[in-house]
Amino acid sequence: MSLAEGTRPRNFPDRLTGRGQRILRSWELLLFVIAVLIFIANTQASPYFLDPWNLSDATFNFTEKSMIAFAMALLIISGEIDLSVAGIIALASTAMGWALQFGVGTPGLVAIGLAVGLLCGAFNGVLVTRLGLPSIVVTIGTMSLFRGISYIVLGDQAFNGYPDSFAWLGRGYVFWVITFELTLFVVFALIYGVVLHKTNFGRHVYTIGNNPVAARFSGIRVERVKMILFLLTGLMSGIAAICLTGRLGSTRPSIAYAWELEVVTMVVLGGVSILGGAGSILGVVIAALVIGMVTFGLGLLNVPGIVMSIFIGALLIGVIALPRLVTKLRRR
Amino acid sequence: MNYSSETGRGVPVLADPVLRLSGITKTFPGVRALSDVELALYPGQVTALVGENGAGKSTLVKILTGIYQPDGGVIEVDGQASKFPTATAASAAGVTAIHQETVLFDELTVAENIFLGHAPRGRFGLIDWTAMNARAQEILTRIGAQISPKTPLRELGIASKHLVAIARALSVDARVVIMDEPTAALSSAEIEELYELVERLKGEGKAILFISHKFDEIFRIADRYTVFRDGEMVDAGMIADVTENQLVEKMVGRAVDTIFPQRNSNPGEDVLTVAGYSHPTEFADIGFTLRRGEILGFYGLVGGGRSEFMQALFGVTKPSKGACRIDGKIAVIRSPAEAIRKGIVYVPEDRGAQGAVTAMPIFQNVTLPSLKATSHKGFVRMAEEFALARKYTERLDLRAASLDQNVGELSGGNQQKVVIAKWLATQPKVIILDEPTKGIDVGSKAAVHDFMAELAAEGLSVIMVSSEIPEILGMSDRVIVMREGRIAAEFDREGLTPETLVRAAAGYGGEAAA
Amino acid sequence: MIRDFIKSREAILVGALIALILLVEIRFSGFASPGNLASVFNDTSILIILALGQMLVILTRCIDLSLASNLALTGMVTAMINAAIPGLPVIALIALAIGLGTLMGMFNGILVWKLDIPPIVVTLGTLTIYRGLVFLISGGEWVNSHEMGEAYKALPRLDFLGLPVLSWIAIAVIAGFVILVNRSGLGRAFYAVGGNPHAAVYTGIDVGRTRFAAFTIAGGLAGLCGYLWVSRYAVAYVDVAGGFELDVVAACVIGGISIAGGLGTVTGAVLGALFLGAIKNALPVAGISPFWQLAISGAAIIIAVAFNAQSSRKQGRIILKSAEHPT
Amino acid sequence: QDSVRIALVAKSLGNGFFEAAARGAEEAAEELGNTEIIYTGPTSTTAEGQIEVINSLIAQRVDAIAISANDPDAVVPALQKAMQRGITVISWDSGVAPEGREMHLAPSSDELIGRTIIKLAADHLPEGGEVAVLSATSTSTNQNTWIAEMEKVMDQYPDIEVVATVYGDDLADKSYREAQGLMQTYPDLDAIIAPTSVGIVAAAQAVQDASKVGQVNVTGLGLPSEMAGAIESGASKSFAIWNPVDLGYTTAMIAHALATDEATAEPGAEIDTGRMGSVTLDEDNQAAMSEPFTYDESNIDEFKSIF
Ligand SMILES: Nc1ncnc2c1ncn2[C@@H]1O[C@H](COP(=O)(O)OP(=O)(O)OP(=O)(O)O)[C@@H](O)[C@H]1O
Ligand SMILES: Nc1ncnc2c1ncn2[C@@H]1O[C@H](COP(=O)(O)OP(=O)(O)OP(=O)(O)O)[C@@H](O)[C@H]1O
Ligand SMILES: [Mg+2]
Ligand SMILES: [Mg+2]
């Protein structure tokens, strides 16, 4: 290194900031503080809030949506989006209900739910990765298409009469007040957290979200990773369809109506950048809890759902606007 | 502080400066890009602005054109303090620029690209398309560009796009014309046209600020110079009073060996053999062999298809025909991942888009293609990543605040080092460097050259794509010249002259050498 | 010129539209009659106006999901004011609707501009907020036909030269857009900002301000549509135009407005809206089960986007000179 | 003693019909004294939304839940949980499967409604003619039952032909378009029967806009406040509805009686319903209120400001 001799190589550390400082500046902390504040406000506002059974019931407000949100978080971090998740639920549920007519049992129904989820995910994935179409538009289309097929099959009818063992998947308790769905929520939170933050695959997801071209030039199979993410999102929608169908005990084409926007809201509130490249599963978990607590807490006060949604809309904008506003004002 | 009296040294001061800057300061979060900078531009004179990468040259251009606002300092136009809150304000004050990045719109026509923001207006203040096309044609003819104003920009090649950018700069009636590395994307013939244009503008009494890393052109067209180092103005004067070496020394703050590293090349066995590589539209019938420890130069005019071929070799695009052998074994490369596995890596030309992931930290950029090595059963191991990143960035003498700093916060030269470190960490057999020193200052450039020599000495085979003749001549063991997607000639280094190269690149009997 | 047009995606859309109309005509004669086509146009007017607003927003690489909620809120406000103060002239109510819609658009725009929040996040938030406000101000109550003034309800239906005023408003908006988009500095700025936001700054275009303008115009148009919708259907309630935001985006996509920004035409947006409108009107007429409608429009979107992507796919640069130019 | 809290759960908030029912329930609460009505419901007509609402009502330990269900089966588990925790659960308007409630109060019997809607159309078509049905959402149970009941009595009207059944999804614009489509497809159409309060208003508007007042008579089930305009213009000659105020009133009365154990829900039981008299449960624990009431020019002004 003959030329570098003139100047001394500068020494620099691995990291400038310690772990403590990184946590202090994190989005997750802000969100966590909000969650705690909402928790306290809820306990003050209603005497019924701090009851294990009530809290357990309240988890249904977010468990199914958040399972999809985990996969959606990865998808959004990679720079894509899937607005068809609620459509997939409708189609998967319809397929299960249809199979039920032929006496298929619980394991078969579950397999069908998962398979339809995967197939729908694959359909989106192929359109996006093979044909290179923008995912937001493709999935606006498949959102109508998937639910539309449900309508064609079901029309004004409903499928019901699911066996108890199947219903348990949506209503059952594993231990005390801990529902099966809540258990799934925790398990998936851990799995997705590890996958995103601790594996090479997760690193690839971040890289693709930040710069897909450089990712490709670095030997990452961008299309394959995105395909996997669409498949995962489809699969999670299938799982959500199984839980929701089990919980409702019936299938109608309008099932899970408008959930796609709620799932995206949850992901974005969790600090995942809608532009891709940034976000964490912890954030999504806290966001799920925040949304669950807000809806349940306001529900206890009999606030109409549409007013709750104002609250959540304002929370979404507020939580994202606040840090930016502060930096802006501080810079003045 | 009076600029002209300080640096006058017997130079006749012709007229008052059109534009004078004093005390200009600009900081970005964590970076002081400019501090207390002085500059004066005189009518009918070309002032060259030189400095290493990240010295703050482009930042100054952006301040002069209203894109950035300075934190402090005064801009005087004709002795009047002025402010440029927007690009429109700057052009209204008669300051126009050809920016370093091409800042054009693919979906709009050439004419509109030239006139966007100041289109001719007709009745009711509505845009007059007829007048716009006519005036665009006029300007294009004036700069000798054979482009129809109605063509959508996306249909043009990179050099023509650059001509459109130049036409745009000339479409406002300016008194100050700034050119930030205007020749970087042009072929030699077009560069000649540009020089003529500069002469004409001088004759019209315009003040010109010319930024370049190429000293031959600075000494050819500039009247004055100003040197920036680390955001400060360190010197200014008349070109006639300095030598190239003096200028370089002022820039870097030390003497720099601009001679290429001395190498004893004794290439070993064949590492890579390419035969009959073809593509439907980009290149045809490319074949050569690369030996161990060899540096193979690829020369050609910009747009000659070298990058396209290299990317096909690296698996980014698919060739329609052709085969390659690595270490004698047939190798099928369908994706970059496969290429990396087989020991071929590619340092792309477009650092920002293809090389670095600017929003991610240095260490993660470096380990990106080597994750298999630093991880355990698919799970990342941060400590090993830091160790690997440290090893290779230290070797390249990277300058950064920390290893978890985002790559986007680094200067161009240091970003290039991160990209090279990333590829070296995979311990490749063949490294393809596509314009490795494009837009890099002399200091970093020499470091990259030394490093290349070192790698070759260690037994790595290097393919170097470059459009700079000195670099090609100084570094290569052998040179392949590509033209219009085909191999036009192959030369040994011995006795190779610039003339031969240029002739081969332009086609025998074609335009004369620059 | 003519040859260019034949190859353009607008021509293909026109072809698809004509094919659709003829197809329905075969099953049900009368669908293609001028009178009926005029009524399809009239029916689609609101979608056209909204799609044009959305087009501007999408051109600047943004998206506005709150248009339908904006429409519902302005519609409800004008209906409630009309019911409360019957004497207020309709023109004042229209001005109010446009003003209110503009304000809501400005709110979206200011968040995008000044705080740099991604537009999809902003409008996902305001989508629920604006809709929630409709509930809050109305308390969930409807405003019914008989509570509205005659003049209020009559305007969009008034016949003028054989077409209802509603259609004429749509035509006026289309004409205005042709001029705005092709002949004004602001109009070209929308393309510049979406085509290359980075370069737009160098051209003296303020990216944030241009986006703000797009949101503002779209909001104003949504406000206008709020009045038109409520007076046309003579009823105002919370769920007015629920889910319509996605129809509007779909119309733009079918019309070839690139979601990546900077690419699209007024003709495209209008044709996209007409195509969706024609499908919606044709299905009940052609006797196709209403349960098929959702799937058909979904499939139409996918086909349209696949098609647009195909036709706008970058032709590779051609470096190789073919055999006729040997060296 | 704590007040009796009765939750009145609507299919969705923001629907005039349910608002009117809530007023009736409030009236009952006032009469009963020491009773609180919680009027609530989801934002859109989905089962998931109603389950969330039911869960929060269970958590508040209300005394009774009276629900008009979006899905007769899906809400059953949640309602069963409510019953397990000692909450009285009844359904009204749109029913819940028997295992999910103690009793159901139908606004009128399905049979009566089915007969009424065709009779409304037939009364103005002495010569016979073509009629079409504009239904609400394709998934709402009661609509389909009524249409089925109507078809059962069609043989009494040999000259009348039902040419089509279309769905307006309870959206004003879609219903409007469907009505338009009907008039185009069947130029000789004489009447549109819309057994939904949203559809009937939209259909009347469509008829008016198509200048077919007098040719096409819009009838079905609607609210006087919403239909006053259509009666005035002549687009609708008459329509029917049970009185939602009375329905809400009766629901609250029954819920109160069951919650305070003044009555039990079992087949044959007779439950006192204040000013409405009493209802008797059939073998499915169902009770029906009266025949729908018909509104026309003669009485619309009297009712349009009430509900
Ligand atoms: N937008 C920005 N944000 C943060 N830092 C910036 C920004 N733009 C430039 N810088 C920093 O300011 C310094 C000066 O950059 P500038 O682009 O002016 O250099 P330059 O002299 O033009 O270099 P080159 O020769 O590579 O073009 C560099 O350290 C660069 O990293
Ligand atoms: N019309 C164009 N539009 C956009 N980019 C272009 C265009 N023409 C060339 N480029 C880009 O310019 C670069 C050079 O093109 P190419 O690879 O064909 O030639 P080359 O011989 O490698 O030239 P270079 O000296 O730039 O490496 C490539 O990265 C290519 O993508
Ligand atoms: Mg620069
Ligand atoms: Mg190249």
PDB file of C-alpha atoms in Angstrom, chain B residues 123-264:
ATOM      1  CA  ARG B 123     -51.651  33.162 -25.318  1.00  0.00           C
ATOM      2  CA  PHE B 124     -53.146  33.055 -21.796  1.00  0.00           C
ATOM      3  CA  GLY B 125     -49.732  32.033 -20.506  1.00  0.00           C
ATOM      4  CA  LEU B 126     -50.124  28.570 -21.991  1.00  0.00           C
ATOM      5  CA  ILE B 127     -47.121  26.598 -23.161  1.00  0.00           C
ATOM      6  CA  ASP B 128     -46.360  27.160 -26.827  1.00  0.00           C
ATOM      7  CA  TRP B 129     -45.206  23.770 -28.083  1.00  0.00           C
ATOM      8  CA  THR B 130     -44.405  24.945 -31.596  1.00  0.00           C
ATOM      9  CA  ALA B 131     -42.112  27.690 -30.381  1.00  0.00           C
ATOM     10  CA  MET B 132     -40.542  25.314 -27.904  1.00  0.00           C
ATOM     11  CA  ASN B 133     -39.676  22.724 -30.525  1.00  0.00           C
ATOM     12  CA  ALA B 134     -38.288  25.352 -32.842  1.00  0.00           C
ATOM     13  CA  ARG B 135     -36.072  26.903 -30.196  1.00  0.00           C
ATOM     14  CA  ALA B 136     -34.903  23.502 -29.020  1.00  0.00           C
ATOM     15  CA  GLN B 137     -33.884  22.669 -32.567  1.00  0.00           C
ATOM     16  CA  GLU B 138     -31.924  25.901 -32.712  1.00  0.00           C
ATOM     17  CA  ILE B 139     -29.936  25.162 -29.587  1.00  0.00           C
ATOM     18  CA  LEU B 140     -29.284  21.555 -30.555  1.00  0.00           C
ATOM     19  CA  THR B 141     -27.936  22.669 -33.897  1.00  0.00           C
ATOM     20  CA  ARG B 142     -25.760  25.220 -32.161  1.00  0.00           C
ATOM     21  CA  ILE B 143     -24.024  22.573 -30.065  1.00  0.00           C
ATOM     22  CA  GLY B 144     -23.783  20.264 -33.046  1.00  0.00           C
ATOM     23  CA  ALA B 145     -26.123  17.610 -31.706  1.00  0.00           C
ATOM     24  CA  GLN B 146     -28.094  15.700 -34.282  1.00  0.00           C
ATOM     25  CA  ILE B 147     -31.136  14.992 -32.176  1.00  0.00           C
ATOM     26  CA  SER B 148     -34.736  15.710 -33.052  1.00  0.00           C
ATOM     27  CA  PRO B 149     -36.463  17.822 -30.406  1.00  0.00           C
ATOM     28  CA  LYS B 150     -39.580  15.664 -30.550  1.00  0.00           C
ATOM     29  CA  THR B 151     -37.840  12.388 -29.691  1.00  0.00           C
ATOM     30  CA  PRO B 152     -38.688  11.008 -26.281  1.00  0.00           C
ATOM     31  CA  LEU B 153     -35.561  11.187 -24.183  1.00  0.00           C
ATOM     32  CA  ARG B 154     -35.721   7.528 -23.254  1.00  0.00           C
ATOM     33  CA  GLU B 155     -34.822   6.602 -26.822  1.00  0.00           C
ATOM     34  CA  LEU B 156     -31.466   8.373 -26.636  1.00  0.00           C
ATOM     35  CA  GLY B 157     -28.113   6.931 -25.686  1.00  0.00           C
ATOM     36  CA  ILE B 158     -26.214   8.148 -22.687  1.00  0.00           C
ATOM     37  CA  ALA B 159     -23.985  10.507 -24.665  1.00  0.00           C
ATOM     38  CA  SER B 160     -26.912  12.113 -26.466  1.00  0.00           C
ATOM     39  CA  LYS B 161     -28.600  12.563 -23.125  1.00  0.00           C
ATOM     40  CA  HIS B 162     -25.585  14.426 -21.968  1.00  0.00           C
ATOM     41  CA  LEU B 163     -25.808  16.681 -25.001  1.00  0.00           C
ATOM     42  CA  VAL B 164     -29.416  17.384 -24.098  1.00  0.00           C
ATOM     43  CA  ALA B 165     -28.260  18.358 -20.624  1.00  0.00           C
ATOM     44  CA  ILE B 166     -25.788  20.758 -22.202  1.00  0.00           C
ATOM     45  CA  ALA B 167     -28.495  22.161 -24.462  1.00  0.00           C
ATOM     46  CA  ARG B 168     -30.644  22.693 -21.424  1.00  0.00           C
ATOM     47  CA  ALA B 169     -27.929  24.681 -19.717  1.00  0.00           C
ATOM     48  CA  LEU B 170     -27.632  26.872 -22.788  1.00  0.00           C
ATOM     49  CA  SER B 171     -31.370  27.400 -23.166  1.00  0.00           C
ATOM     50  CA  VAL B 172     -31.390  30.118 -20.553  1.00  0.00           C
ATOM     51  CA  ASP B 173     -29.733  33.350 -21.339  1.00  0.00           C
ATOM     52  CA  ALA B 174     -26.936  32.927 -18.847  1.00  0.00           C
ATOM     53  CA  ARG B 175     -23.852  34.896 -17.981  1.00  0.00           C
ATOM     54  CA  VAL B 176     -22.391  32.193 -15.790  1.00  0.00           C
ATOM     55  CA  VAL B 177     -22.167  28.645 -17.115  1.00  0.00           C
ATOM     56  CA  ILE B 178     -21.108  25.906 -14.707  1.00  0.00           C
ATOM     57  CA  MET B 179     -19.960  22.527 -15.989  1.00  0.00           C
ATOM     58  CA  ASP B 180     -19.582  19.775 -13.407  1.00  0.00           C
ATOM     59  CA  GLU B 181     -17.514  16.997 -15.020  1.00  0.00           C
ATOM     60  CA  PRO B 182     -19.196  17.540 -18.400  1.00  0.00           C
ATOM     61  CA  THR B 183     -16.927  15.210 -20.342  1.00  0.00           C
ATOM     62  CA  ALA B 184     -17.321  12.147 -18.125  1.00  0.00           C
ATOM     63  CA  ALA B 185     -19.878  10.525 -20.398  1.00  0.00           C
ATOM     64  CA  LEU B 186     -18.825  11.858 -23.783  1.00  0.00           C
ATOM     65  CA  SER B 187     -16.822  10.257 -26.557  1.00  0.00           C
ATOM     66  CA  SER B 188     -13.688  11.948 -27.786  1.00  0.00           C
ATOM     67  CA  ALA B 189     -15.400  13.518 -30.801  1.00  0.00           C
ATOM     68  CA  GLU B 190     -18.100  14.944 -28.615  1.00  0.00           C
ATOM     69  CA  ILE B 191     -15.516  16.198 -26.168  1.00  0.00           C
ATOM     70  CA  GLU B 192     -13.908  18.115 -28.992  1.00  0.00           C
ATOM     71  CA  GLU B 193     -17.262  19.710 -29.824  1.00  0.00           C
ATOM     72  CA  LEU B 194     -17.628  20.657 -26.211  1.00  0.00           C
ATOM     73  CA  TYR B 195     -14.248  22.363 -26.167  1.00  0.00           C
ATOM     74  CA  GLU B 196     -15.283  24.367 -29.203  1.00  0.00           C
ATOM     75  CA  LEU B 197     -18.483  25.303 -27.495  1.00  0.00           C
ATOM     76  CA  VAL B 198     -16.581  26.486 -24.444  1.00  0.00           C
ATOM     77  CA  GLU B 199     -14.428  28.664 -26.651  1.00  0.00           C
ATOM     78  CA  ARG B 200     -17.511  30.149 -28.243  1.00  0.00           C
ATOM     79  CA  LEU B 201     -19.093  30.869 -24.892  1.00  0.00           C
ATOM     80  CA  LYS B 202     -15.890  32.542 -23.776  1.00  0.00           C
ATOM     81  CA  GLY B 203     -16.047  34.678 -26.856  1.00  0.00           C
ATOM     82  CA  GLU B 204     -19.576  35.691 -25.958  1.00  0.00           C
ATOM     83  CA  GLY B 205     -18.221  36.954 -22.656  1.00  0.00           C
ATOM     84  CA  LYS B 206     -19.669  34.310 -20.419  1.00  0.00           C
ATOM     85  CA  ALA B 207     -18.004  33.327 -17.201  1.00  0.00           C
ATOM     86  CA  ILE B 208     -17.410  29.590 -17.041  1.00  0.00           C
ATOM     87  CA  LEU B 209     -16.770  27.363 -14.052  1.00  0.00           C
ATOM     88  CA  PHE B 210     -15.332  24.071 -15.192  1.00  0.00           C
ATOM     89  CA  ILE B 211     -15.047  21.110 -12.846  1.00  0.00           C
ATOM     90  CA  SER B 212     -12.999  18.108 -13.857  1.00  0.00           C
ATOM     91  CA  HIS B 213     -10.703  15.410 -12.577  1.00  0.00           C
ATOM     92  CA  LYS B 214      -8.937  15.259 -15.933  1.00  0.00           C
ATOM     93  CA  PHE B 215      -5.889  17.468 -15.890  1.00  0.00           C
ATOM     94  CA  ASP B 216      -5.280  17.362 -19.623  1.00  0.00           C
ATOM     95  CA  GLU B 217      -8.543  19.105 -20.311  1.00  0.00           C
ATOM     96  CA  ILE B 218      -8.073  21.587 -17.499  1.00  0.00           C
ATOM     97  CA  PHE B 219      -4.766  22.651 -18.898  1.00  0.00           C
ATOM     98  CA  ARG B 220      -6.228  22.816 -22.337  1.00  0.00           C
ATOM     99  CA  ILE B 221      -9.207  25.057 -21.769  1.00  0.00           C
ATOM    100  CA  ALA B 222      -8.982  26.792 -18.398  1.00  0.00           C
ATOM    101  CA  ASP B 223      -7.650  30.287 -17.788  1.00  0.00           C
ATOM    102  CA  ARG B 224      -7.825  30.215 -14.025  1.00  0.00           C
ATOM    103  CA  TYR B 225      -8.005  27.614 -11.313  1.00  0.00           C
ATOM    104  CA  THR B 226      -9.363  27.292  -7.827  1.00  0.00           C
ATOM    105  CA  VAL B 227      -8.451  24.404  -5.565  1.00  0.00           C
ATOM    106  CA  PHE B 228     -10.690  22.956  -2.874  1.00  0.00           C
ATOM    107  CA  ARG B 229      -9.491  20.629  -0.187  1.00  0.00           C
ATOM    108  CA  ASP B 230     -11.796  19.198   2.483  1.00  0.00           C
ATOM    109  CA  GLY B 231     -14.369  21.895   1.922  1.00  0.00           C
ATOM    110  CA  GLU B 232     -11.915  24.781   2.034  1.00  0.00           C
ATOM    111  CA  MET B 233     -10.568  26.918  -0.726  1.00  0.00           C
ATOM    112  CA  VAL B 234      -6.812  26.434  -0.525  1.00  0.00           C
ATOM    113  CA  ASP B 235      -5.571  28.236  -3.570  1.00  0.00           C
ATOM    114  CA  ALA B 236      -6.522  30.089  -6.721  1.00  0.00           C
ATOM    115  CA  GLY B 237      -4.654  31.629  -9.574  1.00  0.00           C
ATOM    116  CA  MET B 238      -3.888  31.540 -13.240  1.00  0.00           C
ATOM    117  CA  ILE B 239      -3.396  28.206 -14.950  1.00  0.00           C
ATOM    118  CA  ALA B 240      -0.406  29.561 -16.766  1.00  0.00           C
ATOM    119  CA  ASP B 241       1.388  29.890 -13.444  1.00  0.00           C
ATOM    120  CA  VAL B 242       1.157  26.264 -12.336  1.00  0.00           C
ATOM    121  CA  THR B 243       2.219  22.851 -13.467  1.00  0.00           C
ATOM    122  CA  GLU B 244       0.131  19.749 -13.270  1.00  0.00           C
ATOM    123  CA  ASN B 245       2.181  18.396 -10.390  1.00  0.00           C
ATOM    124  CA  GLN B 246       1.848  21.583  -8.413  1.00  0.00           C
ATOM    125  CA  LEU B 247      -1.877  21.525  -8.880  1.00  0.00           C
ATOM    126  CA  VAL B 248      -2.102  17.948  -7.716  1.00  0.00           C
ATOM    127  CA  GLU B 249      -0.012  18.740  -4.682  1.00  0.00           C
ATOM    128  CA  LYS B 250      -2.293  21.637  -3.752  1.00  0.00           C
ATOM    129  CA  MET B 251      -5.290  19.387  -4.139  1.00  0.00           C
ATOM    130  CA  VAL B 252      -4.076  16.490  -2.070  1.00  0.00           C
ATOM    131  CA  GLY B 253      -1.965  18.456   0.313  1.00  0.00           C
ATOM    132  CA  ARG B 254       1.067  16.302  -0.438  1.00  0.00           C
ATOM    133  CA  ALA B 255       3.081  15.139  -3.366  1.00  0.00           C
ATOM    134  CA  VAL B 256       1.373  12.431  -5.337  1.00  0.00           C
ATOM    135  CA  ASP B 257       3.023   9.863  -7.493  1.00  0.00           C
ATOM    136  CA  THR B 258       0.925  10.017 -10.636  1.00  0.00           C
ATOM    137  CA  ILE B 259       3.037   7.356 -12.252  1.00  0.00           C
ATOM    138  CA  PHE B 260       1.351   4.023 -12.452  1.00  0.00           C
ATOM    139  CA  PRO B 261       2.684   1.289 -10.188  1.00  0.00           C
ATOM    140  CA  GLN B 262       5.612  -0.680 -11.473  1.00  0.00           C
ATOM    141  CA  ARG B 263       4.611  -4.272 -12.053  1.00  0.00           C
ATOM    142  CA  ASN B 264       6.464  -7.361 -13.068  1.00  0.00           C
TER     143      ASN B 264
END
